Amino acid sequence: METKPDCACDKRMQEKERHVKANMRDYNDKFSYADNHIKTSKYNVFTFLPINLFEQFQRVANAYFLVLLILQLIPEISSLSWFTTIVPLVLVLVITAVKDATDDYFRHKSDQQVNNRQSQVLIKGSLQNDKWMNVRVGDIIKLENNQFVAADILLLCSSEPYGLCYIETAELDGETNLKVRHALTVTSDLGDITKLMDFDGEVICEPPNNKLDKFIGTLFWRDIKHPLDNEKMLLRGCVLRNTEWCFGMVIFAGLQTKLMQNCGRTTFKRTSIDKLMNTLVLWIFAFLFCMGAILGIGNAVWESWIGRNFQVFLPWEEFRSSAVFSGFLTFWSYIIILNTVVPISLYVSVEVLRLGHSYFINWDQRMYHSQTDTAAEARTTTLNEELGQVEFIFSDKTGTLTQNIMAFSKCSINGHTYGDIYDEFERKVEITEKTACVDFSFNALCDRGFKFYDGSLVEAIKLEDPAAHEFFRLLALCHTVMPEEKSEGHLVYQAQSPDEGALVTAARNFGFVFRARTPETITLCEMGQAVTYQLLAILDFNNVRKRMSVIVRNPQGQIKLYSKGADTIIFDLLDPSSEHLMYTTSEHLCEFAGEGLRTLALAYKDLDEDYLEVWMKKLVFASTVIENREDQLAVLYEEIEQGLKLLGATAIEDKLQEGVPETIACLNLADIKIWVLTGDKLETAMNIGYSCNMLRDDMNEVFVISGHAPPEVQQQLRSAKERILGRSRVSSGGEVEKADDSVFQETIIAEYALVINGHSLAHALEPQLEHVLLDVACLCKTVICCRVTPMQKAQVVELVKRYKRAVTLAIGDGANDVSMIRTAHIGVGISGQEGMQAVLASDYSFAQFRYLRRLLLVHGRWSYYRMCHFLCYFFYKNFGFTLVHFWYGFFCGFSAQTVYDQWFIAFFNIVYTSLPVLAMGIFDQDVNDQNSLRYPSLYKPGQQNLLFNKRQFFLCTLQGMGTSFLLFFIPYGAFSVMVKEDGSHFTDQQAFAVTIATSLVIVVSVQIGLDTHHWTAVNHFFIWGSLAAYFAILFAMQSDGIFRIFPSNFPFIGTASNSLSETSVWLVILLTTVVCLVPGLAVSFLRAELFPTLTDKVRCLQQSRMRRGPREQNLKRGRRTSSRRSAYAFSHQQGFGELITSGRNMRMSTVSSVCSPGRAAHSSTWLENILKRKNEVSCVSGESTGAPESRRRAKTDSTD
């Protein structure tokens, strides 16, 4: 037996494979394996302050303000007190630190609770209670029912027959259905403590990794190798259920367990606005340094020409050696004074807004699914405004567009189709809810919820048609379903995929009832007679094989191999004698797929005893190999599956989810391109596309790319491009001429669709063809990629992200969608029939695809609108506030004297103006949610990035600069000629400062009132409350009382009461306010009157129609009967076959049946109305029509 060298430090060997001996701590300690103590917290009492501060100052904004604070502590250059910077900086640091400390405290509590859990460990011949943290690799531990698994352990034995146990894996993958694990046969009888103490097996396995669904290892015991896989492992985080006890051997502990290996940090996603803000902040820094340089140079010049005249009575300080050095010091002084153009409160406010927007999504009752008690959830707070800029949606099909609730609909057996019904004139009759179902009363074990309408299949069964019997016998035997019989005749099937459940249920109703399985047998009830088959092997499903097979021996001693899988795979394995039947069945598959059904081919083979014996020996050997085990097994499986005889095919209906066609039509009107990426066959995917209105009969052309070689794929893509653009615009290499390509794409009126299958997509994604693929796809209205792997889904998303620079959204419901969800800018998970993996990896989640419409057109658009207006206003008010110092510098000898009181500077952004702008950023709406859905074109400004970009930033900063100019020069001019009521002049700088500060607060408060379109009580309270707070604080801080307490900190004693008691001061404030606001108000009014946007027009209609909602009717789609090539995406998962062939009986929990609701009746007028409305709104938006005309039109509509 191979052993590992006694070297605890040999990390290289440890990384390649792990060696663990049972009950031998001394041996295992040599390898320095991790103990079972976990630590997810980041800090302790001593490290919290330094580490947290270090992390916070890694943020550029915090570091910037720390540098400013240090500069302010230098007396030679500081003209502001240190508290003007330290107050907001400390506030931000404290808030962040408290949040981090709270999070870490709960992590500490969780770690402590987990580490101190009790576990029964076999030590020195007895079971002893010990803490989880003390469990070590190689220990044998005992678990009891409902206990958490302490570490990753190899199951040795249990209280259940054959070493079975049942676990719940909700903490690993979110799935709450019970799963079965089983011990090796050689260890399943080690239930006695004495036997367990004598157990000295050695496990050689893979090193620690994060693959939850995979484990490869070998147990060496008594000189025999035993293969180990994931079905024999209990992972940390699982809960033992319905099992009295079990024993296991610890393989991985603590941070090396698969659960902890999966706790890595997720990729941080940043929005386009975040990236733009970073660029703008750099611009502002550059602008700040330019202003500082101008004022510093001005100081040097002023000191040289004018300042020297005052040195007699105002001598320079000792350190001011020259005018140039004075200018240098003044430069840094102005950097400090003007730093508020980038306020630290901006970053805090943005996070508060995003948090508020996330709560609105969570609280939206119209995105709550009552049937499953599932609410929408924003699982991240950083991407909300990105929801308002989506241009591409990548959607899975099964379970996302469809319900993933399968119903056995039709089948083809030995060249005959079953499932359709005909009238007396041999015309096909459409099946409705009123159509009579087949009577299965002859079968006492039938499922009462199963519906089938073609009685001829039941007659074939009753007449003992051999092909029909063999067909349903295959369905009853070839699967990994786990049965549970609660009472006599009351069967519950636990299927890992809805497809399997539907097929086994169909076999049950047609007289071939799957009753039970043991480790080596499967028991059926065939037409009322119990028949037991010996289960010899299961050839498990995986994504490459796309099929599964079983080998059984019937009571007559015959050995048969039954196989089911994708027809493209099964047909390649058929015996030549089935060629004629294959062509007939293929035609039937075309018909089935033409109706959007999921298809599956069935075949069988008789096996020779001698051949099977040789093959089984090869199988045992391949099962014990650690390197390339899966590849060797695949070769063996394919060897025995050659020469199959075709039985027929099944067709399962996967119904569309409610509201899918309407949602897709609405999103298309918003110029959102929807690409479907599915594992289904080409024809099935196309017909679902027709059902969803993504494909329509009136489209100009549907291009199908199905080439098997790169030249063929290139030619097909180039041909498609020629048809769309015309030959003159396509070069010999297939590239579109780029001169006016984007404009040309916008002018394409014809509608095209692109459908490409998986093997062609693999070639199209190669570097030399990916540009051609992207060009053609973007010229098409609809793109469907079928037969794609999870990796190809991610590659398609990455292709669009890389070259189109558009915001992408991926939506799916299964584990195969996780890579796509993580790759897209925004990932949306649907909590459906395939577990919770997609939800756990997503940024947003809900229960139905139709909620995507509201998420984007309402919450996404609102979040984008609010964030953009918030940023525009924020930069405007801060430029208006800060640049007053710049103008003042030209009148104070460039001495870095501040205009405002220092306390006003400290409080302006955190007290006086913070709440109103937050209220606007959280609650404002340009139009209500009904009109956001009624007019999808309102979504387009977000896609075009119109509301906040570099141009808008320039305009709002220009407005802020103009406001600062007026705020300074109007009071400056007035004070030069103004006198008090007693005849004296206003000569003090403090009164001048109070006048400007009061004017500023009033101007920015009134401006935000003008910018607010949707008023709430919160807006009123925050705006007028902030004004009241300003005056209250102003009078309090300039009062006699506080001056007596802090004479050095509050020098503006009595200034507020003296200056604001003068009528002329209020007149100056009024004049300043009016002059500052009127230009912007006039521009807004003229723009709305002369060049109204679609938002302006809809807002006008909204006001006139009193918030009247959209009149929507449902869309009706008739059944499609066109003949298209069939396809099937097997939703099975690998791994269950090995579980069953190990010979383990299953005991399953009760599963409540889910009824599949019928497809609602719809009306075609809905799509016509919405298309008509789109054209009307588009025409209106293109005209230069004034608001009065819009109001007249709205008035006419409201009286209809």
Short mmCIF file of N, CA and C in Angstrom, two decimals, residues 196-323:
data_model
loop_
_atom_site.label_atom_id
_atom_site.label_comp_id
_atom_site.label_asym_id
_atom_site.label_seq_id
_atom_site.Cartn_x
_atom_site.Cartn_y
_atom_site.Cartn_z
N LEU A 196 -15.72 -0.27 15.52
CA LEU A 196 -15.26 1.03 15.08
C LEU A 196 -13.87 1.34 15.62
N MET A 197 -13.58 0.90 16.86
CA MET A 197 -12.25 1.12 17.42
C MET A 197 -11.18 0.32 16.67
N ASP A 198 -11.59 -0.82 16.16
CA ASP A 198 -10.65 -1.65 15.41
C ASP A 198 -10.50 -1.22 13.96
N PHE A 199 -11.35 -0.30 13.52
CA PHE A 199 -11.30 0.14 12.12
C PHE A 199 -10.03 0.98 11.91
N ASP A 200 -9.18 0.55 10.98
CA ASP A 200 -7.91 1.25 10.74
C ASP A 200 -7.70 1.54 9.26
N GLY A 201 -8.81 1.76 8.55
CA GLY A 201 -8.71 2.04 7.12
C GLY A 201 -8.01 3.37 6.85
N GLU A 202 -7.40 3.45 5.68
CA GLU A 202 -6.72 4.69 5.25
C GLU A 202 -7.41 5.22 4.00
N VAL A 203 -7.73 6.48 4.04
CA VAL A 203 -8.37 7.15 2.90
C VAL A 203 -7.32 7.97 2.17
N ILE A 204 -7.20 7.76 0.88
CA ILE A 204 -6.36 8.60 0.01
C ILE A 204 -7.31 9.31 -0.95
N CYS A 205 -7.31 10.62 -0.90
CA CYS A 205 -8.32 11.36 -1.67
C CYS A 205 -7.74 12.67 -2.19
N GLU A 206 -8.57 13.41 -2.87
CA GLU A 206 -8.20 14.70 -3.42
C GLU A 206 -7.93 15.70 -2.29
N PRO A 207 -7.16 16.75 -2.56
CA PRO A 207 -6.91 17.77 -1.54
C PRO A 207 -8.17 18.61 -1.32
N PRO A 208 -8.18 19.45 -0.29
CA PRO A 208 -9.36 20.32 -0.04
C PRO A 208 -9.67 21.18 -1.26
N ASN A 209 -10.96 21.27 -1.59
CA ASN A 209 -11.40 22.10 -2.71
C ASN A 209 -12.82 22.55 -2.44
N ASN A 210 -13.36 23.35 -3.33
CA ASN A 210 -14.70 23.93 -3.12
C ASN A 210 -15.78 23.28 -3.98
N LYS A 211 -15.52 22.11 -4.52
CA LYS A 211 -16.50 21.44 -5.38
C LYS A 211 -17.47 20.64 -4.51
N LEU A 212 -18.67 21.20 -4.35
CA LEU A 212 -19.65 20.57 -3.45
C LEU A 212 -20.20 19.26 -4.01
N ASP A 213 -20.19 19.09 -5.31
CA ASP A 213 -20.83 17.94 -5.93
C ASP A 213 -19.83 16.88 -6.39
N LYS A 214 -18.59 16.99 -5.94
CA LYS A 214 -17.59 16.05 -6.44
C LYS A 214 -16.62 15.68 -5.33
N PHE A 215 -16.33 14.38 -5.24
CA PHE A 215 -15.30 13.87 -4.32
C PHE A 215 -14.73 12.61 -4.94
N ILE A 216 -13.42 12.53 -5.00
CA ILE A 216 -12.74 11.35 -5.55
C ILE A 216 -11.74 10.84 -4.52
N GLY A 217 -11.87 9.60 -4.16
CA GLY A 217 -10.97 9.02 -3.19
C GLY A 217 -11.04 7.51 -3.20
N THR A 218 -10.20 6.90 -2.40
CA THR A 218 -10.14 5.44 -2.29
C THR A 218 -9.90 5.07 -0.82
N LEU A 219 -10.64 4.09 -0.36
CA LEU A 219 -10.43 3.56 0.99
C LEU A 219 -9.61 2.27 0.89
N PHE A 220 -8.46 2.26 1.56
CA PHE A 220 -7.64 1.04 1.67
C PHE A 220 -7.92 0.39 3.02
N TRP A 221 -8.48 -0.79 2.96
CA TRP A 221 -8.78 -1.50 4.22
C TRP A 221 -8.72 -3.01 3.95
N ARG A 222 -7.98 -3.67 4.78
CA ARG A 222 -7.81 -5.13 4.67
C ARG A 222 -7.29 -5.50 3.28
N ASP A 223 -6.35 -4.66 2.79
CA ASP A 223 -5.65 -4.89 1.52
C ASP A 223 -6.56 -4.87 0.31
N ILE A 224 -7.68 -4.18 0.44
CA ILE A 224 -8.62 -4.06 -0.68
C ILE A 224 -8.90 -2.57 -0.91
N LYS A 225 -8.95 -2.18 -2.19
CA LYS A 225 -9.31 -0.80 -2.53
C LYS A 225 -10.81 -0.69 -2.74
N HIS A 226 -11.40 0.35 -2.17
CA HIS A 226 -12.83 0.62 -2.32
C HIS A 226 -13.00 2.04 -2.84
N PRO A 227 -13.68 2.22 -3.98
CA PRO A 227 -13.83 3.58 -4.52
C PRO A 227 -14.76 4.44 -3.66
N LEU A 228 -14.42 5.70 -3.53
CA LEU A 228 -15.22 6.67 -2.78
C LEU A 228 -15.64 7.79 -3.72
N ASP A 229 -16.87 8.24 -3.54
CA ASP A 229 -17.35 9.39 -4.30
C ASP A 229 -18.20 10.27 -3.40
N ASN A 230 -18.83 11.26 -3.99
CA ASN A 230 -19.56 12.26 -3.21
C ASN A 230 -20.76 11.67 -2.48
N GLU A 231 -21.30 10.57 -2.98
CA GLU A 231 -22.49 9.98 -2.36
C GLU A 231 -22.17 9.28 -1.04
N LYS A 232 -20.90 9.18 -0.70
CA LYS A 232 -20.51 8.56 0.56
C LYS A 232 -20.01 9.58 1.57
N MET A 233 -20.14 10.85 1.21
CA MET A 233 -19.64 11.93 2.06
C MET A 233 -20.78 12.73 2.66
N LEU A 234 -20.63 13.11 3.91
CA LEU A 234 -21.53 14.06 4.57
C LEU A 234 -20.73 15.34 4.79
N LEU A 235 -21.17 16.42 4.20
CA LEU A 235 -20.42 17.67 4.23
C LEU A 235 -20.86 18.54 5.39
N ARG A 236 -19.91 19.28 5.92
CA ARG A 236 -20.20 20.22 6.98
C ARG A 236 -21.29 21.19 6.52
N GLY A 237 -22.23 21.47 7.41
CA GLY A 237 -23.36 22.33 7.08
C GLY A 237 -24.63 21.56 6.79
N CYS A 238 -24.52 20.26 6.46
CA CYS A 238 -25.70 19.43 6.26
C CYS A 238 -26.32 19.09 7.62
N VAL A 239 -27.59 18.68 7.58
CA VAL A 239 -28.30 18.26 8.78
C VAL A 239 -28.78 16.83 8.58
N LEU A 240 -28.55 15.99 9.56
CA LEU A 240 -29.00 14.60 9.49
C LEU A 240 -30.50 14.56 9.75
N ARG A 241 -31.25 13.92 8.86
CA ARG A 241 -32.70 13.87 8.99
C ARG A 241 -33.17 12.41 8.87
N ASN A 242 -34.25 12.11 9.57
CA ASN A 242 -34.93 10.81 9.45
C ASN A 242 -33.98 9.63 9.63
N THR A 243 -32.90 9.85 10.33
CA THR A 243 -31.92 8.79 10.60
C THR A 243 -31.56 8.88 12.08
N GLU A 244 -31.72 7.75 12.78
CA GLU A 244 -31.52 7.78 14.23
C GLU A 244 -30.08 8.12 14.59
N TRP A 245 -29.12 7.51 13.92
CA TRP A 245 -27.70 7.80 14.16
C TRP A 245 -26.87 7.35 12.97
N CYS A 246 -25.66 7.86 12.93
CA CYS A 246 -24.68 7.39 11.95
C CYS A 246 -23.28 7.69 12.47
N PHE A 247 -22.29 6.95 11.98
CA PHE A 247 -20.90 7.18 12.31
C PHE A 247 -20.15 7.58 11.05
N GLY A 248 -19.17 8.46 11.22
CA GLY A 248 -18.37 8.88 10.07
C GLY A 248 -16.96 9.20 10.47
N MET A 249 -16.08 9.18 9.50
CA MET A 249 -14.65 9.44 9.70
C MET A 249 -14.33 10.82 9.10
N VAL A 250 -13.72 11.69 9.89
CA VAL A 250 -13.44 13.06 9.46
C VAL A 250 -12.34 13.05 8.40
N ILE A 251 -12.64 13.64 7.24
CA ILE A 251 -11.69 13.75 6.14
C ILE A 251 -11.16 15.18 6.03
N PHE A 252 -12.04 16.15 6.02
CA PHE A 252 -11.66 17.56 6.00
C PHE A 252 -12.28 18.23 7.22
N ALA A 253 -11.53 19.13 7.85
CA ALA A 253 -12.03 19.81 9.05
C ALA A 253 -11.85 21.31 8.91
N GLY A 254 -12.66 22.05 9.66
CA GLY A 254 -12.50 23.49 9.78
C GLY A 254 -12.52 24.23 8.47
N LEU A 255 -11.52 25.08 8.27
CA LEU A 255 -11.47 25.93 7.08
C LEU A 255 -11.19 25.16 5.80
N GLN A 256 -10.85 23.87 5.92
CA GLN A 256 -10.60 23.06 4.72
C GLN A 256 -11.83 22.29 4.28
N THR A 257 -12.94 22.41 5.00
CA THR A 257 -14.18 21.76 4.56
C THR A 257 -14.70 22.46 3.31
N LYS A 258 -15.50 21.75 2.55
CA LYS A 258 -16.00 22.30 1.29
C LYS A 258 -16.89 23.52 1.53
N LEU A 259 -17.63 23.52 2.63
CA LEU A 259 -18.48 24.67 2.93
C LEU A 259 -17.63 25.92 3.14
N MET A 260 -16.57 25.80 3.92
CA MET A 260 -15.72 26.96 4.19
C MET A 260 -14.90 27.34 2.96
N GLN A 261 -14.55 26.35 2.13
CA GLN A 261 -13.82 26.65 0.90
C GLN A 261 -14.68 27.46 -0.07
N ASN A 262 -16.00 27.37 0.09
CA ASN A 262 -16.92 28.12 -0.77
C ASN A 262 -17.28 29.49 -0.20
N CYS A 263 -16.67 29.86 0.91
CA CYS A 263 -17.00 31.13 1.55
C CYS A 263 -16.10 32.26 1.09
N GLY A 264 -15.53 32.13 -0.09
CA GLY A 264 -14.68 33.21 -0.60
C GLY A 264 -15.50 34.43 -0.96
N ARG A 265 -14.81 35.53 -1.14
CA ARG A 265 -15.49 36.78 -1.46
C ARG A 265 -16.03 36.74 -2.88
N THR A 266 -17.24 37.25 -3.02
CA THR A 266 -17.82 37.33 -4.36
C THR A 266 -17.24 38.54 -5.09
N THR A 267 -17.29 38.47 -6.41
CA THR A 267 -16.76 39.56 -7.21
C THR A 267 -17.57 40.83 -6.98
N PHE A 268 -16.88 41.93 -6.72
CA PHE A 268 -17.55 43.19 -6.48
C PHE A 268 -17.94 43.81 -7.81
N LYS A 269 -19.21 44.10 -7.97
CA LYS A 269 -19.71 44.70 -9.20
C LYS A 269 -19.91 46.20 -8.98
N ARG A 270 -19.44 46.99 -9.93
CA ARG A 270 -19.58 48.44 -9.85
C ARG A 270 -20.45 48.92 -11.00
N THR A 271 -21.25 49.93 -10.73
CA THR A 271 -22.13 50.47 -11.76
C THR A 271 -21.36 51.44 -12.64
N SER A 272 -21.96 51.75 -13.80
CA SER A 272 -21.33 52.72 -14.71
C SER A 272 -21.30 54.10 -14.08
N ILE A 273 -22.27 54.42 -13.23
CA ILE A 273 -22.27 55.71 -12.55
C ILE A 273 -21.12 55.78 -11.56
N ASP A 274 -20.82 54.66 -10.89
CA ASP A 274 -19.67 54.63 -9.99
C ASP A 274 -18.39 54.94 -10.75
N LYS A 275 -18.23 54.31 -11.89
CA LYS A 275 -17.02 54.53 -12.68
C LYS A 275 -16.95 55.97 -13.18
N LEU A 276 -18.11 56.51 -13.59
CA LEU A 276 -18.13 57.89 -14.05
C LEU A 276 -17.80 58.84 -12.90
N MET A 277 -18.34 58.56 -11.71
CA MET A 277 -18.06 59.41 -10.56
C MET A 277 -16.57 59.43 -10.24
N ASN A 278 -15.91 58.29 -10.35
CA ASN A 278 -14.47 58.27 -10.11
C ASN A 278 -13.73 59.18 -11.08
N THR A 279 -14.15 59.16 -12.34
CA THR A 279 -13.54 60.04 -13.34
C THR A 279 -13.82 61.50 -13.02
N LEU A 280 -15.07 61.79 -12.66
CA LEU A 280 -15.44 63.18 -12.38
C LEU A 280 -14.74 63.70 -11.15
N VAL A 281 -14.56 62.85 -10.15
CA VAL A 281 -13.85 63.28 -8.94
C VAL A 281 -12.41 63.65 -9.28
N LEU A 282 -11.79 62.89 -10.18
CA LEU A 282 -10.44 63.25 -10.62
C LEU A 282 -10.45 64.59 -11.34
N TRP A 283 -11.47 64.82 -12.15
CA TRP A 283 -11.60 66.12 -12.81
C TRP A 283 -11.73 67.24 -11.78
N ILE A 284 -12.53 66.97 -10.75
CA ILE A 284 -12.75 67.99 -9.72
C ILE A 284 -11.45 68.27 -8.97
N PHE A 285 -10.70 67.20 -8.69
CA PHE A 285 -9.40 67.41 -8.04
C PHE A 285 -8.52 68.30 -8.91
N ALA A 286 -8.50 68.02 -10.21
CA ALA A 286 -7.69 68.84 -11.11
C ALA A 286 -8.19 70.29 -11.10
N PHE A 287 -9.52 70.46 -11.13
CA PHE A 287 -10.09 71.81 -11.08
C PHE A 287 -9.75 72.50 -9.77
N LEU A 288 -9.79 71.72 -8.68
CA LEU A 288 -9.44 72.27 -7.37
C LEU A 288 -8.00 72.77 -7.35
N PHE A 289 -7.11 71.98 -7.89
CA PHE A 289 -5.70 72.41 -7.91
C PHE A 289 -5.50 73.60 -8.84
N CYS A 290 -6.26 73.68 -9.91
CA CYS A 290 -6.17 74.84 -10.80
C CYS A 290 -6.61 76.11 -10.07
N MET A 291 -7.74 76.01 -9.35
CA MET A 291 -8.19 77.18 -8.59
C MET A 291 -7.18 77.56 -7.53
N GLY A 292 -6.64 76.53 -6.85
CA GLY A 292 -5.62 76.83 -5.84
C GLY A 292 -4.40 77.49 -6.44
N ALA A 293 -4.01 77.03 -7.64
CA ALA A 293 -2.85 77.61 -8.30
C ALA A 293 -3.12 79.06 -8.71
N ILE A 294 -4.30 79.33 -9.24
CA ILE A 294 -4.65 80.70 -9.63
C ILE A 294 -4.61 81.63 -8.43
N LEU A 295 -5.21 81.19 -7.33
CA LEU A 295 -5.24 82.04 -6.14
C LEU A 295 -3.86 82.15 -5.49
N GLY A 296 -3.08 81.05 -5.55
CA GLY A 296 -1.72 81.12 -5.02
C GLY A 296 -0.86 82.08 -5.81
N ILE A 297 -0.96 82.02 -7.15
CA ILE A 297 -0.22 82.97 -7.99
C ILE A 297 -0.70 84.39 -7.73
N GLY A 298 -2.01 84.52 -7.58
CA GLY A 298 -2.56 85.84 -7.27
C GLY A 298 -2.00 86.39 -5.97
N ASN A 299 -1.84 85.54 -4.98
CA ASN A 299 -1.27 85.98 -3.71
C ASN A 299 0.17 86.44 -3.88
N ALA A 300 0.93 85.68 -4.64
CA ALA A 300 2.33 86.05 -4.86
C ALA A 300 2.42 87.41 -5.56
N VAL A 301 1.59 87.61 -6.58
CA VAL A 301 1.60 88.89 -7.30
C VAL A 301 1.14 90.02 -6.39
N TRP A 302 0.07 89.74 -5.63
CA TRP A 302 -0.47 90.79 -4.75
C TRP A 302 0.54 91.18 -3.68
N GLU A 303 1.21 90.21 -3.10
CA GLU A 303 2.21 90.50 -2.08
C GLU A 303 3.38 91.29 -2.67
N SER A 304 3.71 91.02 -3.94
CA SER A 304 4.84 91.72 -4.57
C SER A 304 4.48 93.16 -4.89
N TRP A 305 3.25 93.39 -5.34
CA TRP A 305 2.88 94.72 -5.81
C TRP A 305 2.22 95.57 -4.73
N ILE A 306 1.36 94.95 -3.93
CA ILE A 306 0.56 95.73 -2.99
C ILE A 306 0.90 95.40 -1.54
N GLY A 307 1.08 94.14 -1.26
CA GLY A 307 1.26 93.72 0.13
C GLY A 307 2.47 94.33 0.80
N ARG A 308 3.55 94.63 0.01
CA ARG A 308 4.75 95.21 0.62
C ARG A 308 4.47 96.57 1.24
N ASN A 309 3.43 97.28 0.76
CA ASN A 309 3.08 98.58 1.32
C ASN A 309 2.51 98.49 2.72
N PHE A 310 2.06 97.28 3.10
CA PHE A 310 1.46 97.12 4.43
C PHE A 310 2.41 96.45 5.43
N GLN A 311 3.63 96.17 4.99
CA GLN A 311 4.53 95.44 5.87
C GLN A 311 4.99 96.28 7.06
N VAL A 312 4.82 97.58 6.97
CA VAL A 312 5.23 98.43 8.09
C VAL A 312 4.41 98.11 9.33
N PHE A 313 3.09 97.98 9.13
CA PHE A 313 2.24 97.68 10.28
C PHE A 313 1.67 96.26 10.24
N LEU A 314 1.85 95.55 9.11
CA LEU A 314 1.48 94.13 9.02
C LEU A 314 2.68 93.35 8.51
N PRO A 315 3.67 93.19 9.34
CA PRO A 315 4.90 92.52 8.87
C PRO A 315 4.64 91.04 8.62
N TRP A 316 5.43 90.45 7.69
CA TRP A 316 5.33 89.01 7.41
C TRP A 316 5.79 88.20 8.62
N GLU A 317 5.25 87.00 8.71
CA GLU A 317 5.77 86.09 9.71
C GLU A 317 7.19 85.68 9.32
N GLU A 318 7.89 85.14 10.28
CA GLU A 318 9.29 84.81 10.04
C GLU A 318 9.48 83.79 8.92
N PHE A 319 8.51 82.85 8.79
CA PHE A 319 8.69 81.79 7.80
C PHE A 319 8.37 82.27 6.38
N ARG A 320 7.70 83.43 6.25
CA ARG A 320 7.40 83.93 4.91
C ARG A 320 8.61 84.71 4.40
N SER A 321 9.46 84.02 3.69
CA SER A 321 10.71 84.63 3.25
C SER A 321 10.56 85.45 1.99
N SER A 322 9.51 85.14 1.18
CA SER A 322 9.34 85.86 -0.08
C SER A 322 7.89 85.79 -0.50
N ALA A 323 7.55 86.58 -1.52
CA ALA A 323 6.18 86.57 -2.04
C ALA A 323 5.87 85.23 -2.70
#
